Amino acid sequence: AKNLELGIFPKLAGLDVETTGTTSLAAEFKGTTYNPFGSATLTATGSIAGATFDSLNGVFRFKDYMIDVVSLIVAREISDKKYSASIEGLIPLKALFAESKESLTDNEQLKLKISLDEANLSLLPNMSKLVAFGVGDLNGSVDVTGTAAHPQLNGQISLVDGTVKIKNMKSLIEHINISTLFKGERFDVENFSCNIGDGLFT
């Protein structure tokens, strides 16, 4: 499939998400309808929920009712520098359709890792029309387990000495330092501080 409207996928999933752009998909499946296996590659460009990206590239394998996300990388090039976030891991089909509190074995649960080590606050203007520009590298990763209806997040994300300019706001938000921890169903802000003009926010 070539140059399909990217919005077709959230619509097929029953999701109301603002999506623009196009996508191309190549897939091969073998076996039987009761036990199929195969692989697929996906490329796309556009925006999802207001977040614009230059490229989205995914490589997937499917076997034993398990989607193996070999790699899924979303990237944006700004001022000749490329920033990206990535996802890899396993998505059992049972985890996608399980009830909210349904108990599943470890092998039936999500096992995904989201990495932000190549992400930067420069991406913020592509995600929000309120942001004029942003500077600062994000670090860290989050492991996703559980089910789609009841995910568990564990990991940490941090930012050191970032800067953000909000449109129609005279002062910059500078020296942004953030340290966060994800603990299953709990999200801890260990530290969040910044300067706004001559003021300090902690």
Phi, psi and omega in degrees: 000131183235137173054042173284155173294128183299331182294349181295328185288311176297328178294318178296329179275000179078022182257139178261083183235128178293119186222135175229162177110187183229161179217151174234144187221135173232125183219150177222126179235143179227187179085214180237169179296335179274341180211068181279159172209158182169197182212164180206150172234145184226135172229145181205159172215146182145223180209149177229124180052039177086352180268112183272141178220150178280325181207144171229118184235129181227143174234126186228149170234151181227124179200143179052042177058036180228128175267118177265108178278092181298314174196141174220109187237126175250131187225153177217131180258125181227125181052048177065014175239138184261128177244146184206161171229150185224155177226139173211158179138201187241140177233096174293137180300328180297327180289334180286328187248007180290151175294161186307314184253014181293134181271126180238155175289167180303320182289344181262357184262161176299145173219079184242148174237125176256122182246132180245017185294343177250016181264161185208154179294350175300340180283344186302317179300336178279348182253339181214131179287350180280342185262126178279314176198163178215148180223137177137136182272135173270147178225151174120176180209160181228130175267132180249122176233189181084218181233169178297325180281336183215071183284154174241128182246129178222132180153197181212148176225136182221160177218134180239121172057055177269167178221138179224137174248118177269133179300145180065016175240122187294316185274145171284152167263107190243166177051047179283123176234124183228134173226120184231154176230133174259127183230074179072254178262008186241142181234114182257126171266100182286325180204136174210111180218153178195165174252134176237103187063234177269004184261160178239132178242128176225000000 
